[in-house]
């Protein structure tokens, strides 16, 4: 079996051909394969920006490349190589620290080193969720069980799960973090291979289950059933369960009342979007590396302009910092305005439609109007998907851009691509290719965009 280092070298050779030269040099050339354990391939990169950028932008392509090379399904994690152990969190660990041998290193890296309690900015909007997370991390299984945290996207749910993971593993417990999507994928695979018992047994001996985005399972009956069993088994053994979702259990309509009441049986807390002061504090905490002499002014403007969620705040900061670094200029209140305004201007949408149409060798009129042959329909669905992913356009905005189509049609197109993407490498390659084209047309500005 080749080492992670060698496998990653092969992957880099393949990736080099598929991404633009600038992107390769900036984000990939200094990366290294660190380990591959339990089907998680860990890649170390020199900076937080690279880790963020790669996770946001190249994850599907990198994963696919590694899956092709290794001939099996694996997940990829990008971690920052600080040449040191991730910072220890909270109270002094009970056990003396492990010796940094390969297995303990891999276990530690499962949790994002940045997602710690120390790095979480506490405010009124998230105080309860934070306090509950600290409580269950310090006294797992004995206070709130399950702990259920819900919020809209980008408000720190995953961050808190990882923080619990850090603290509990430092205290010598076995904590497992899994997204509902991973759980569903693994379950489907286990069913196919007649290995459901083996799959379930993976969870049997853990002390803490950190289950992210449970809403993903809402319409997956069989997987839910399996989750329910796993949940009950752990719960009955006093193991701590922490679950996140985009809404409260009571609002998950199709869930059985039995499961709902299970999920509600401990403590349910929500996280609200941060107010201006909190946004500013988060930016202050994250802006250490920003090259500017007018930091406070710059941060004020970002906090004012970017309101929706913390992920976007970070995105704006990463983008501006990268911009400053690459161009060697300083970010000032003036440049910031220019950079952050009109992130999804008509111009951007026009460019996107044009690029998609060109890719399929059709005209933008055909893309927008009624033509319904297979090729044009696919192109239209991809355009919908990219508008939503890259520019966060609402369904009705997209409908308007595409000749007045209704909300349901747009949603159908988006969901079709989103659901096919993970199973259809051909489609995913095509989309990556179009994204690359859009990126190269838009220069470094795209660091801020998902496209
Ligand atoms: P969610 O899981 O709710 O969608 P994440 O946990 O992925 O959100 O958070 C998105 C990004 O914002 C992460 O990089 C996370 O570290 C950061 N973040 C969110 N809330 C906070 C906070 N209160 N303090 C510091 N960083 C935060
Ligand atoms: Mg999350």
XYZ file of C-alpha atoms and ligand atoms in Angstrom:
479
model
C 0.000 0.000 0.000
C 1.403 3.355 -0.988
C 1.840 5.951 1.707
C -0.445 8.977 1.928
C 2.494 11.085 0.832
C 2.952 9.159 -2.393
C -0.733 8.951 -3.153
C -1.008 12.700 -2.745
C 1.907 13.229 -5.121
C 0.074 11.234 -7.774
C -3.075 13.213 -7.036
C -1.177 16.488 -7.433
C 0.067 15.390 -10.848
C -3.501 14.820 -11.919
C -4.830 17.972 -10.302
C -2.176 20.101 -11.923
C -3.682 19.342 -15.293
C -7.204 20.078 -14.185
C -6.949 23.401 -12.365
C -5.548 26.679 -13.579
C -1.857 27.319 -13.095
C -2.493 30.223 -10.731
C -4.777 28.153 -8.570
C -2.389 25.251 -8.516
C 0.561 27.371 -7.466
C -1.364 29.355 -4.902
C -3.342 26.627 -3.218
C -2.002 23.192 -4.000
C 1.720 23.296 -4.614
C 2.672 23.414 -0.928
C 0.280 20.735 0.245
C 1.157 17.285 1.549
C -0.608 14.003 2.085
C -0.423 13.230 5.787
C -2.493 10.159 6.484
C -5.284 7.996 5.297
C -7.106 6.244 8.072
C -10.655 5.034 8.394
C -11.292 6.267 4.880
C -10.366 9.847 5.677
C -7.519 11.253 3.649
C -5.845 14.142 5.430
C -4.008 16.787 3.436
C -1.948 19.422 5.181
C -1.724 22.923 3.765
C 0.301 25.892 4.969
C -2.481 28.307 5.848
C -6.064 28.648 6.953
C -6.815 30.394 3.693
C -5.635 27.442 1.674
C -7.641 25.027 3.822
C -10.759 27.178 3.467
C -10.321 27.729 -0.203
C -9.658 24.096 -1.000
C -12.585 22.889 1.113
C -14.938 25.355 -0.482
C -13.784 25.238 -4.025
C -11.883 22.108 -4.891
C -13.283 19.528 -2.519
C -15.321 17.564 -5.112
C -12.464 17.469 -7.592
C -9.821 16.511 -5.023
C -12.047 13.849 -3.561
C -12.848 12.399 -6.946
C -9.171 12.365 -7.904
C -8.250 10.502 -4.718
C -11.164 8.086 -5.075
C -9.995 7.295 -8.612
C -6.426 6.704 -7.505
C -7.267 4.653 -4.449
C -10.172 2.787 -5.964
C -12.388 3.250 -2.928
C -14.682 5.817 -1.442
C -12.911 8.188 0.902
C -13.439 11.569 2.450
C -10.882 14.385 2.350
C -9.922 16.826 5.068
C -7.650 19.812 4.665
C -5.781 20.763 7.801
C -3.395 23.549 8.574
C 0.130 22.401 9.232
C 1.390 24.518 12.099
C 4.266 22.096 12.731
C 2.778 21.604 16.130
C -0.041 19.812 17.864
C -3.396 21.519 17.644
C -3.960 23.791 20.593
C -5.330 22.039 23.648
C -8.647 23.316 24.768
C -10.331 24.100 28.050
C -9.322 22.330 31.225
C -6.062 20.428 31.416
C -6.528 17.046 29.814
C -6.944 14.245 32.313
C -4.546 11.857 30.687
C -1.063 13.033 29.893
C -0.877 13.853 26.238
C -0.386 11.066 23.789
C 2.950 10.890 22.098
C 1.897 12.159 18.707
C 2.253 8.770 17.063
C 0.474 8.391 13.773
C -2.780 7.071 15.111
C -3.298 9.729 17.752
C -2.338 12.377 15.248
C -4.922 11.132 12.803
C -7.587 11.007 15.489
C -6.831 14.544 16.537
C -7.030 15.788 12.997
C -10.505 14.474 12.584
C -11.593 17.639 14.289
C -10.792 20.876 12.594
C -8.017 22.448 14.681
C -9.614 25.856 14.263
C -12.980 24.806 15.579
C -12.301 25.013 19.290
C -14.181 26.592 22.177
C -11.362 29.106 22.500
C -11.899 30.268 18.940
C -15.639 30.615 19.288
C -16.796 34.187 19.772
C -19.575 34.164 22.333
C -22.436 36.640 22.157
C -26.090 36.862 23.097
C -27.070 35.106 19.889
C -25.137 31.926 20.667
C -24.451 32.055 24.418
C -26.847 29.287 25.367
C -25.678 26.922 22.642
C -22.068 27.595 23.613
C -22.680 27.035 27.314
C -24.618 23.835 26.657
C -21.860 22.562 24.369
C -19.206 23.230 27.023
C -21.370 21.541 29.621
C -21.862 18.336 27.614
C -18.188 18.296 26.652
C -17.186 18.480 30.306
C -19.871 16.100 31.585
C -20.853 13.935 28.656
C -23.896 11.743 29.080
C -24.839 13.284 32.375
C -26.372 16.667 31.674
C -28.309 17.363 28.473
C -28.803 14.293 26.377
C -29.267 14.659 23.526
C -28.148 18.220 23.006
C -29.854 19.515 19.882
C -28.485 22.722 18.313
C -30.281 24.358 15.416
C -29.746 27.465 13.307
C -29.622 28.647 9.744
C -26.430 27.898 7.871
C -23.060 29.341 8.812
C -23.810 30.150 12.447
C -21.296 27.865 14.124
C -23.086 24.539 14.661
C -20.328 22.453 13.102
C -17.763 24.560 14.928
C -19.346 23.682 18.273
C -19.530 19.973 17.440
C -15.818 19.921 16.648
C -15.070 21.877 19.810
C -16.883 19.216 21.841
C -14.895 16.612 19.928
C -11.589 18.255 20.847
C -12.377 18.571 24.505
C -13.799 15.088 24.978
C -10.973 13.345 23.097
C -8.473 15.358 25.117
C -10.212 13.941 28.148
C -9.550 10.438 26.884
C -13.018 9.711 25.505
C -13.852 8.456 22.088
C -15.845 11.012 20.143
C -17.067 10.498 16.604
C -18.122 13.309 14.338
C -20.210 12.431 11.318
C -22.436 14.412 9.014
C -25.862 13.039 8.250
C -24.823 12.917 4.628
C -21.778 10.756 5.387
C -23.940 8.581 7.573
C -26.488 8.160 4.777
C -23.799 7.378 2.189
C -22.130 4.834 4.409
C -25.453 3.288 5.257
C -26.422 2.888 1.613
C -23.065 1.278 0.931
C -23.473 -1.026 3.922
C -26.918 -2.103 2.725
C -25.554 -2.794 -0.728
C -22.762 -4.897 0.683
C -24.880 -6.605 3.283
C -22.852 -5.088 6.095
C -25.394 -3.115 8.057
C -24.473 -4.815 11.328
C -20.835 -3.952 10.836
C -21.768 -0.373 10.034
C -23.867 -0.071 13.159
C -21.218 -1.646 15.320
C -18.878 1.224 14.442
C -20.931 3.423 16.718
C -21.422 0.963 19.507
C -18.365 1.742 21.569
C -18.088 5.464 21.250
C -18.688 7.807 24.154
C -19.797 10.861 22.244
C -21.658 11.007 18.941
C -21.504 14.353 17.146
C -24.118 14.173 14.426
C -24.206 17.115 12.036
C -27.134 18.312 9.910
C -29.684 15.662 10.762
C -32.268 17.398 8.540
C -30.493 15.769 5.622
C -32.121 12.490 6.630
C -35.689 13.758 6.744
C -36.879 12.002 3.611
C -34.603 8.985 3.926
C -36.763 6.527 5.760
C -34.422 3.589 5.987
C -31.423 5.648 6.998
C -33.507 7.393 9.633
C -34.499 4.056 11.003
C -30.860 3.057 11.281
C -30.019 6.378 12.897
C -32.863 5.865 15.348
C -31.450 2.474 16.369
C -27.973 3.881 16.754
C -29.336 6.769 18.755
C -31.279 4.482 21.093
C -28.379 2.168 21.651
C -26.076 5.010 22.613
C -28.695 6.794 24.642
C -29.563 3.706 26.645
C -25.895 3.325 27.493
C -25.666 6.909 28.705
C -23.484 7.972 25.837
C -23.610 11.639 24.900
C -25.335 12.561 21.654
C -25.130 16.024 20.124
C -27.169 16.736 17.039
C -27.434 19.756 14.785
C -30.011 20.732 12.196
C -31.294 23.709 10.271
C -34.514 23.772 12.294
C -35.972 22.569 15.592
C -37.209 18.965 15.856
C -40.801 20.157 16.085
C -40.474 21.748 12.648
C -39.163 18.628 10.948
C -42.498 17.712 9.507
C -42.106 14.225 8.124
C -40.345 12.886 11.221
C -42.276 10.402 13.309
C -43.446 11.775 16.630
C -41.416 9.054 18.307
C -38.167 10.290 16.828
C -39.152 13.913 17.362
C -39.731 13.350 21.024
C -36.417 11.504 21.254
C -34.624 14.443 19.672
C -36.409 16.880 21.947
C -35.826 14.766 25.029
C -32.701 16.593 26.161
C -32.028 20.249 25.514
C -32.929 22.078 22.303
C -31.090 25.361 21.725
C -30.835 27.650 18.756
C -28.227 30.067 17.467
C -29.406 33.363 16.050
C -27.582 35.326 13.346
C -24.976 37.614 14.910
C -25.718 41.283 15.442
C -23.351 44.000 14.260
C -21.236 44.024 17.424
C -20.810 40.250 17.273
C -19.930 40.330 13.607
C -17.275 42.880 14.379
C -15.910 40.778 17.242
C -15.756 37.696 15.061
C -13.909 39.633 12.390
C -11.492 41.044 14.949
C -10.758 37.543 16.169
C -10.126 36.276 12.680
C -8.330 39.200 11.135
C -4.934 38.663 12.709
C -3.168 38.182 9.424
C -4.790 40.940 7.479
C -2.380 43.312 5.799
C -3.804 46.681 6.466
C -3.030 49.706 8.490
C -6.679 50.618 8.793
C -7.913 47.389 10.229
C -10.750 48.687 12.359
C -12.209 50.760 9.546
C -11.984 47.851 7.181
C -13.601 45.450 9.625
C -16.447 47.882 10.300
C -17.251 47.993 6.634
C -17.220 44.218 6.272
C -19.402 43.782 9.361
C -21.873 46.277 7.939
C -21.991 44.867 4.472
C -21.944 41.160 5.161
C -24.793 40.341 7.486
C -26.159 36.963 6.816
C -23.877 34.468 8.401
C -20.458 33.923 9.851
C -19.316 31.799 6.932
C -19.864 34.723 4.599
C -18.072 37.044 6.990
C -15.096 34.728 6.953
C -15.382 34.368 3.208
C -15.174 38.117 2.760
C -12.168 38.302 5.031
C -10.391 35.416 3.332
C -11.090 36.939 -0.022
C -9.817 40.368 0.933
C -6.737 38.977 2.622
C -5.906 36.794 -0.345
C -6.479 39.729 -2.632
C -4.137 41.888 -0.589
C -1.502 39.176 -0.377
C -1.535 38.312 -4.035
C -1.551 41.832 -5.336
C 0.822 43.136 -2.690
C -1.520 46.005 -1.922
C -3.201 46.964 1.282
C -6.882 46.676 1.869
C -8.339 50.071 2.566
C -11.917 51.238 3.122
C -11.898 52.455 -0.481
C -10.761 49.232 -2.088
C -13.032 47.207 0.116
C -16.088 48.977 -1.148
C -15.116 48.253 -4.665
C -14.378 44.622 -3.891
C -17.447 43.762 -1.907
C -20.199 45.596 -3.707
C -22.218 43.974 -6.384
C -21.009 40.468 -5.682
C -23.769 39.093 -7.819
C -24.250 41.900 -10.280
C -26.134 41.454 -13.547
C -22.735 41.419 -15.143
C -21.740 38.317 -13.190
C -24.919 36.500 -14.078
C -24.539 37.406 -17.732
C -21.005 36.097 -17.677
C -22.147 32.874 -16.039
C -24.920 32.282 -18.574
C -22.610 33.064 -21.429
C -19.973 30.632 -20.116
C -22.486 27.819 -19.656
C -23.969 28.430 -23.103
C -20.516 28.468 -24.699
C -19.601 25.269 -22.948
C -22.586 23.508 -24.491
C -22.184 25.301 -27.799
C -25.621 26.847 -27.658
C -26.632 30.496 -27.605
C -27.623 32.298 -24.407
C -31.051 32.879 -25.992
C -31.517 29.131 -26.322
C -30.401 28.700 -22.732
C -32.884 31.287 -21.500
C -35.814 30.562 -23.758
C -38.061 27.597 -24.254
C -35.870 25.096 -26.085
C -36.173 21.752 -24.320
C -33.906 19.200 -25.925
C -31.699 17.207 -23.580
C -28.552 19.232 -24.047
C -30.234 22.593 -23.526
C -32.139 21.352 -20.504
C -28.949 20.053 -18.900
C -27.187 23.340 -19.627
C -30.082 25.232 -18.050
C -30.038 23.065 -14.947
C -26.307 23.583 -14.571
C -26.756 27.343 -14.951
C -29.396 27.266 -12.208
C -27.131 25.248 -9.959
C -24.168 27.574 -10.506
C -26.179 30.736 -9.970
C -27.398 29.427 -6.670
C -24.101 27.998 -5.472
C -21.882 30.804 -6.629
C -23.984 33.881 -6.180
C -26.572 32.735 -3.695
C -29.337 33.918 -6.024
C -32.872 33.278 -4.812
C -35.058 30.917 -6.804
C -37.179 33.775 -8.055
C -34.133 35.787 -9.133
C -32.921 32.805 -11.119
C -36.388 32.325 -12.568
C -36.319 35.936 -13.766
C -32.910 35.536 -15.370
C -34.146 32.454 -17.177
C -37.079 33.945 -19.016
C -39.591 34.110 -16.166
C -39.609 30.474 -15.068
C -41.391 29.703 -11.862
C -39.931 28.882 -8.483
C -40.779 25.141 -8.644
C -39.124 24.680 -12.032
C -35.964 26.335 -10.792
C -35.923 24.272 -7.623
C -36.392 21.097 -9.635
C -33.416 22.004 -11.859
C -31.246 22.823 -8.890
C -32.112 19.653 -7.010
C -31.568 17.500 -10.031
C -27.979 18.663 -10.362
C -27.313 18.719 -6.627
C -28.485 15.143 -6.212
C -26.723 13.786 -9.263
C -23.455 15.501 -8.583
C -22.039 13.019 -6.115
C -22.856 9.974 -8.202
C -22.151 11.233 -11.693
C -18.453 11.994 -12.191
C -19.084 13.110 -15.720
C -21.450 15.812 -14.541
C -19.164 16.857 -11.730
C -16.242 17.187 -14.172
C -18.330 19.269 -16.498
C -19.339 21.594 -13.688
C -15.775 21.906 -12.435
C -14.699 22.799 -15.920
C -17.314 25.517 -16.224
C -16.421 26.846 -12.776
C -12.783 27.031 -13.801
C -13.747 28.993 -16.893
C -15.815 31.427 -14.881
C -13.007 31.777 -12.360
C -10.398 32.523 -14.957
C -12.645 35.150 -16.467
C -13.178 36.774 -13.101
C -9.643 36.624 -11.732
C -8.969 36.465 -8.022
C -12.288 37.937 -7.124
C -13.693 34.416 -7.293
C -11.876 33.464 -4.101
C -14.874 35.014 -2.408
C -17.367 33.258 -4.583
C -18.060 29.571 -4.315
C -18.061 29.254 -8.061
P -22.913 25.880 10.512
O -22.461 24.504 10.864
O -23.910 26.456 11.481
O -23.385 26.004 9.090
P -20.123 26.493 10.830
O -19.856 25.911 12.166
O -19.655 25.716 9.660
O -21.656 26.833 10.645
O -19.524 27.960 10.806
C -19.159 28.619 9.612
C -17.856 29.325 9.840
O -18.054 30.393 10.725
C -16.813 28.433 10.472
O -15.568 28.716 9.911
C -16.843 28.809 11.933
O -15.576 28.664 12.545
C -17.233 30.257 11.893
N -18.036 30.673 13.041
C -19.375 30.568 13.198
N -19.773 31.087 14.356
C -18.668 31.525 14.974
C -18.403 32.175 16.208
N -19.387 32.485 17.064
N -17.136 32.476 16.501
C -16.142 32.202 15.670
N -16.307 31.607 14.473
C -17.556 31.266 14.121
Mg -22.458 22.859 9.566
